[in-house]
Amino acid sequence: MSDESVNATDAHLRGIIDEYMGAFEPDPAESVGLRERILQIVREDAVLAPATKLTTERGNPFRMATAEVRGIIREAVDSVPGIRARSVNLTPAGEPEGSAVEVSLTVTMSAGTAFVSAAEDVRRSVAGALIAQVGIPAMRVDVTVEDVFVDEEAADD
Amino acid sequence: MFAEIFRRGGIFAEEAGRFRGTVAYDGDMTRGDDRFDIVTLVVRAREGDIASFEALVDEYERKLLRFAWRALGDRQDAEDVVQDTLVKAWRSLDALAEPAAFGTWIYRMASNRCTDVLRRRTSRPSEASDPEDLGHHVDGAASVERSVEARTALEHFSEILQTLSSEQRVTWVLHQMEGLSYAEVAETLGISEGSVRGRIHRARTAIAEGMEGWV
Amino acid sequence: MTEKPRVQKARVEKPRFESGTSRGFDEAAVSARLTESVTGVDGVTGLAPGLRDMIANAAARVMRRTGSEPLRVEVWRTGEDLGVRIDAHLDDSRPVTEIVDELFAVIAVDLQAAVDGPIGEIDIDVHIVSRSR
């Protein structure tokens, strides 16, 4: 078959192809089960996820899912206006090791945010959350801005 | 103590733009009233943030399901492909060097799984999807028994698709139905544009010849 | 002064039994008691499967059934030493370290009460799996 006639048939086929495509339109309600199965497996995986070794003030050692500690830190970062947490890195520190943590983060920042004061707020928010939620002090909080985003809501002002 | 390394937003906009230009999968995700860019979501998910991964699932699950369904013709198989792909993605996010390429990456994984499913199927008539039941689990025996005259062009087209090789079919669906350019298909499948062109050409020829007289 | 849940080793030699069995250690009973105490601690919302449970549940997951094995605190005895492992889900009602300290205290009390004979070292592995907000 010549390329020409292939192309011509293609055009005629467009209707068939569109009809075929239309037959496969997933109903959102039907795929709820699929989404739930995926997330259930993801949640179950949490048990096997890496843990950070920490120590209570009384000297009792324990392990805590690193993702959970990062989550607490992320929430503290996100609560600062104009800042969104990206990567959270934490290292057990102090004496004994794990009685404190060192945190270094990357964030994205809304254009127009005053960085110096925002970073100060982030540091305070993270340190405060770690003590209040986990019970472990932060020895150090490094903040690195990796990207800038335009705050859609703010842009409408 | 603060370490401030300020990288210009422009560079990242450029990189993000490059990926958006090559493969039109990525955009901003919505999380409640907030929008998180794909890089932030992937980095957070890779560090165990289930909420960020949920946002990625919300964005990609339906598109992937539709693609796999079109490629395989069977809803159950398609769901299995999507589940396996997204779970694998969660477990191997560390392997993704460029978070911005998440869309391409999961489409590649889904495409490979679809190809595997198609290869495993034997070419027995009972495996062919009955066009009347498009979208449901299929017993193709009925279509074989029906007379030729009763078949519609759509049903015939569906049968023609069955005759394509696994690679041709997946490549063709990505291009013709998902709307990807040759370059985007090449990037998704990790093959050369020349290979893409070859597969599409052979697929189109087979379809055109098979549909002769039907359109 | 640190509060460590530890009992001094007794000088009396205890009778030797077959390996795997120690007099005065009913694993199931001790585990049940620890489970009740641990889940009763404020802030603990439940236990998570340990590695053993995960393997057992893998088959159920393949068939797309949710595993519903009863979860419990693992405890084992090696000689006079005891080992305890907890995989726990917490809520955010208290700081984590406060809950951990209470877990250690509660486990020490339970072990001393429930285990016959001398107790050597107690190794407690507390693993916080999640914390709901």
Coordinates of N, CA and C in Angstrom, one line a residue, chain A residues 1 3 5-7 9-10 12-14 16-17 19-28 30-31 34-35 37-39 41-43 45 67 70 74 78 84-88 108-109 115-116 119-120 123 140-148 152-153, chain B residues 1-7 9 12 33-37 39-40 43-44 47-50 53-54 57-58 61-62 65-66 69-70 73 75 79 82-83 86-87 90-91 134-135 153-154 157-158 161 169 172 176-177 201 204-205 207-209 211 215:
Chain A
M1 N 0.9 -1.2 0.0 CA 0.0 0.0 0.0 C 0.9 1.2 0.0
D3 N 2.3 5.1 0.6 CA 2.2 6.0 1.7 C 1.0 6.9 1.6
S5 N -1.9 6.3 0.1 CA -3.2 5.7 0.4 C -3.3 5.4 1.9
V6 N -2.1 5.2 2.5 CA -2.1 5.0 4.0 C -2.6 6.3 4.7
N7 N -2.0 7.4 4.2 CA -2.4 8.7 4.8 C -3.9 9.0 4.6
T9 N -6.3 6.8 4.1 CA -7.1 5.9 5.0 C -7.1 6.5 6.5
D10 N -5.9 7.0 6.8 CA -5.8 7.6 8.2 C -6.9 8.6 8.5
H12 N -9.8 8.9 7.0 CA -11.1 8.3 7.1 C -11.2 7.5 8.5
L13 N -10.0 7.0 8.9 CA -10.0 6.3 10.1 C -10.2 7.1 11.4
R14 N -10.0 8.4 11.3 CA -10.0 9.3 12.4 C -11.3 9.1 13.2
I16 N -13.2 6.4 13.3 CA -13.2 5.1 14.0 C -12.3 5.2 15.3
I17 N -11.2 5.9 15.1 CA -10.2 6.0 16.2 C -10.9 6.8 17.3
E19 N -14.0 7.0 17.9 CA -15.1 6.2 18.5 C -14.4 5.2 19.5
Y20 N -13.3 4.6 19.0 CA -12.6 3.6 19.9 C -12.1 4.2 21.2
M21 N -11.5 5.4 21.0 CA -11.0 6.1 22.2 C -12.2 6.4 23.2
G22 N -13.3 6.8 22.6 CA -14.5 7.2 23.5 C -15.0 6.0 24.3
A23 N -14.7 4.8 23.8 CA -15.2 3.6 24.5 C -14.4 3.3 25.7
F24 N -13.3 3.9 25.8 CA -12.5 3.7 27.0 C -12.3 5.0 27.8
E25 N -13.4 5.4 28.5 CA -13.3 6.6 29.3 C -13.6 6.1 30.7
P26 N -12.6 6.0 31.6 CA -12.8 5.5 32.9 C -13.8 6.4 33.7
D27 N -14.7 5.8 34.3 CA -15.7 6.4 35.2 C -15.0 6.6 36.6
P28 N -14.8 7.9 37.0 CA -14.1 8.2 38.2 C -14.6 7.3 39.4
E30 N -15.8 4.4 39.4 CA -15.4 3.0 39.2 C -14.0 2.8 39.7
S31 N -13.1 3.8 39.5 CA -11.7 3.5 39.8 C -11.4 3.9 41.2
L34 N -9.4 1.1 42.8 CA -8.1 1.1 42.3 C -7.2 2.0 43.1
R35 N -7.7 3.3 43.2 CA -6.9 4.3 44.0 C -6.7 3.8 45.4
R37 N -6.6 0.8 46.6 CA -5.7 -0.4 46.7 C -4.3 0.1 46.7
I38 N -4.0 1.1 45.8 CA -2.7 1.6 45.6 C -2.2 2.3 46.9
L39 N -3.1 3.1 47.5 CA -2.7 3.9 48.7 C -2.6 2.9 49.9
I41 N -1.5 -0.1 49.9 CA -0.2 -0.8 49.8 C 0.9 0.2 50.2
V42 N 0.7 1.5 49.8 CA 1.7 2.5 50.1 C 1.7 2.7 51.6
R43 N 0.6 2.7 52.3 CA 0.5 2.9 53.7 C 1.1 1.7 54.5
D45 N 3.5 -0.2 53.4 CA 4.9 -0.1 53.2 C 5.6 0.7 54.3
A67 N 10.0 9.2 57.6 CA 9.0 9.9 56.9 C 8.1 10.7 57.8
R70 N 10.0 13.8 59.1 CA 10.0 14.7 58.0 C 8.6 15.4 57.8
R74 N 7.9 19.2 57.6 CA 7.3 19.8 56.4 C 6.1 20.6 56.8
D78 N 5.6 24.5 55.9 CA 4.5 24.9 55.1 C 3.6 26.0 55.8
R84 N 7.2 26.7 50.9 CA 6.7 25.3 50.8 C 7.9 24.4 50.9
A85 N 7.8 23.4 51.8 CA 8.9 22.5 52.0 C 9.1 21.6 50.8
R86 N 10.3 21.3 50.4 CA 10.6 20.3 49.4 C 11.4 19.2 50.1
S87 N 12.7 19.2 50.1 CA 13.4 18.1 50.7 C 13.8 18.4 52.1
V88 N 13.6 17.4 53.0 CA 14.0 17.5 54.4 C 15.0 16.4 54.7
T108 N 10.7 25.9 48.3 CA 10.3 26.8 47.3 C 9.7 28.0 47.9
M109 N 9.8 29.1 47.3 CA 9.4 30.4 47.9 C 8.6 31.2 47.0
F115 N 12.9 36.9 52.1 CA 13.5 35.7 52.5 C 14.1 35.6 53.9
V116 N 14.8 36.7 54.3 CA 15.5 36.6 55.6 C 14.6 36.4 56.8
A119 N 12.9 32.9 56.5 CA 13.8 31.8 56.9 C 13.9 31.7 58.4
E120 N 13.9 32.9 59.0 CA 13.9 33.0 60.5 C 12.6 32.3 61.0
R123 N 12.9 28.5 60.6 CA 13.7 28.0 61.7 C 13.0 27.8 63.0
R140 N 20.2 22.6 64.8 CA 20.6 23.4 63.7 C 19.5 23.3 62.6
V141 N 19.1 24.3 62.0 CA 18.1 24.3 60.9 C 18.7 25.1 59.7
D142 N 19.1 24.4 58.7 CA 19.6 25.1 57.4 C 18.5 25.2 56.4
V143 N 18.3 26.3 55.8 CA 17.2 26.5 54.8 C 17.8 26.9 53.5
T144 N 17.5 26.2 52.4 CA 18.0 26.5 51.1 C 16.8 26.7 50.2
V145 N 16.8 27.9 49.5 CA 15.7 28.1 48.5 C 16.1 27.6 47.2
E146 N 15.3 26.7 46.7 CA 15.6 26.0 45.4 C 14.9 26.5 44.2
D147 N 13.7 27.1 44.5 CA 12.9 27.6 43.4 C 11.9 28.6 43.9
V148 N 11.4 29.3 42.9 CA 10.4 30.4 43.2 C 9.1 30.0 42.5
E152 N -0.7 32.1 43.0 CA -1.9 32.5 42.2 C -2.8 33.4 42.9
E153 N -3.1 33.0 44.2 CA -4.0 33.8 45.0 C -3.5 35.2 45.2
Chain B
M1 N 21.4 29.0 62.2 CA 22.4 29.3 61.1 C 21.7 29.0 59.8
F2 N 22.0 29.8 58.8 CA 21.3 29.6 57.5 C 22.3 29.5 56.4
A3 N 22.1 28.6 55.6 CA 22.9 28.6 54.3 C 21.9 29.0 53.2
E4 N 22.2 30.0 52.5 CA 21.3 30.5 51.5 C 21.9 30.3 50.1
I5 N 21.4 29.4 49.4 CA 21.8 29.3 48.0 C 20.6 29.6 47.1
F6 N 20.6 30.7 46.5 CA 19.4 31.2 45.8 C 19.6 30.9 44.3
R7 N 18.9 29.9 43.8 CA 19.0 29.6 42.4 C 17.9 30.4 41.6
G9 N 14.9 31.4 39.7 CA 13.7 30.7 39.3 C 13.7 30.5 37.8
F12 N 15.0 27.1 36.5 CA 14.1 26.0 36.7 C 12.9 26.1 35.8
D33 N -6.4 24.2 48.1 CA -6.3 25.5 47.5 C -4.8 25.7 47.0
D34 N -4.0 24.8 47.4 CA -2.5 25.0 47.1 C -2.2 24.3 45.8
R35 N -1.2 24.9 45.1 CA -0.7 24.2 43.9 C 0.8 23.9 44.2
F36 N 1.1 22.6 44.1 CA 2.5 22.2 44.2 C 3.1 21.8 42.9
D37 N 4.2 22.3 42.5 CA 4.8 21.9 41.3 C 5.3 20.5 41.3
V39 N 8.0 19.0 40.7 CA 9.3 18.6 41.4 C 9.1 18.6 42.9
T40 N 8.4 19.5 43.5 CA 8.1 19.5 44.9 C 7.4 18.3 45.3
V43 N 9.7 15.2 45.0 CA 10.8 15.2 46.1 C 10.1 14.8 47.4
R44 N 9.0 15.4 47.7 CA 8.3 15.1 49.0 C 7.9 13.6 49.0
E47 N 10.5 11.2 49.7 CA 10.9 11.2 51.2 C 9.8 10.7 52.1
G48 N 8.8 10.1 51.5 CA 7.8 9.4 52.3 C 6.5 10.2 52.5
D49 N 6.4 11.3 51.9 CA 5.1 12.1 52.1 C 4.0 11.5 51.3
I50 N 3.1 10.7 52.0 CA 2.1 10.0 51.3 C 1.1 11.0 50.7
F53 N 2.2 12.0 47.4 CA 2.1 10.8 46.4 C 0.6 10.7 46.0
E54 N -0.3 10.9 47.0 CA -1.7 10.9 46.6 C -2.1 11.9 45.5
V57 N -1.0 10.5 42.3 CA -1.9 9.4 41.9 C -3.2 10.1 41.3
D58 N -3.7 11.1 42.0 CA -4.9 11.8 41.6 C -4.7 12.3 40.2
E61 N -3.5 8.7 37.7 CA -4.2 7.4 37.7 C -5.2 7.3 36.5
R62 N -6.0 8.3 36.3 CA -7.0 8.2 35.3 C -6.4 8.2 33.9
L65 N -4.9 4.8 33.3 CA -5.9 3.8 33.2 C -6.5 3.8 31.8
R66 N -6.7 5.0 31.3 CA -7.3 5.2 30.0 C -6.3 4.7 28.9
W69 N -6.0 0.9 29.2 CA -7.2 0.3 28.7 C -7.3 0.3 27.2
R70 N -6.9 1.4 26.6 CA -6.9 1.5 25.1 C -5.9 0.6 24.5
G73 N -7.3 -3.2 25.8 CA -8.7 -3.6 25.5 C -9.4 -4.3 26.6
R75 N -10.4 -4.0 30.8 CA -10.4 -3.2 32.0 C -9.6 -3.7 33.2
E79 N -6.3 -2.1 34.9 CA -6.2 -1.7 36.3 C -5.0 -2.3 37.0
V82 N -2.0 -0.4 36.0 CA -1.9 0.9 36.7 C -1.5 0.7 38.1
Q83 N -2.1 -0.2 38.8 CA -1.8 -0.5 40.2 C -0.3 -0.8 40.3
L86 N 2.0 2.3 39.6 CA 2.1 3.3 40.6 C 2.7 2.8 41.9
V87 N 2.5 1.6 42.3 CA 3.1 1.0 43.5 C 4.6 0.9 43.3
W90 N 6.1 4.4 43.6 CA 6.3 4.7 45.0 C 7.6 4.1 45.6
R91 N 7.8 2.9 45.2 CA 8.9 2.1 45.8 C 10.2 2.5 45.2
L134 N -16.6 -3.5 24.7 CA -15.4 -2.7 24.9 C -15.4 -2.1 26.3
G135 N -14.4 -2.3 27.1 CA -14.4 -1.8 28.4 C -14.7 -2.8 29.5
A153 N -17.6 -1.4 11.6 CA -16.2 -1.0 11.3 C -15.4 -0.9 12.6
L154 N -16.1 -0.5 13.7 CA -15.4 -0.3 15.0 C -14.9 -1.7 15.5
F157 N -12.1 -2.9 13.4 CA -10.9 -2.1 13.8 C -10.2 -2.7 15.0
S158 N -11.0 -3.0 16.0 CA -10.5 -3.6 17.2 C -9.8 -4.9 17.0
L161 N -6.4 -4.2 15.5 CA -5.4 -3.8 16.5 C -4.8 -5.0 17.2
R169 N 1.6 -1.9 18.8 CA 0.3 -1.5 19.3 C 0.5 -0.4 20.4
W172 N 1.8 2.8 18.8 CA 0.7 3.5 18.0 C -0.3 4.1 18.9
Q176 N -1.2 7.9 18.5 CA -2.5 8.2 17.9 C -3.6 8.6 18.9
M177 N -3.5 7.9 20.1 CA -4.6 8.1 21.1 C -4.2 9.0 22.2
H201 N 4.8 3.4 11.3 CA 4.6 3.2 9.8 C 4.0 1.8 9.6
R204 N 0.5 1.6 10.9 CA -0.5 2.3 10.1 C -0.8 1.5 8.8
T205 N 0.3 0.9 8.2 CA 0.1 0.2 7.0 C -0.8 -1.0 7.3
I207 N -3.0 -1.4 9.6 CA -4.4 -0.9 9.9 C -5.1 -0.5 8.6
A208 N -4.3 0.3 7.8 CA -4.9 0.8 6.6 C -5.3 -0.4 5.7
E209 N -4.4 -1.4 5.6 CA -4.8 -2.6 4.7 C -5.9 -3.3 5.3
M211 N -8.3 -2.2 7.2 CA -9.6 -1.5 7.2 C -10.0 -1.1 5.8
V215 N -13.8 1.7 5.6 CA -13.9 3.1 5.8 C -14.1 3.9 4.5

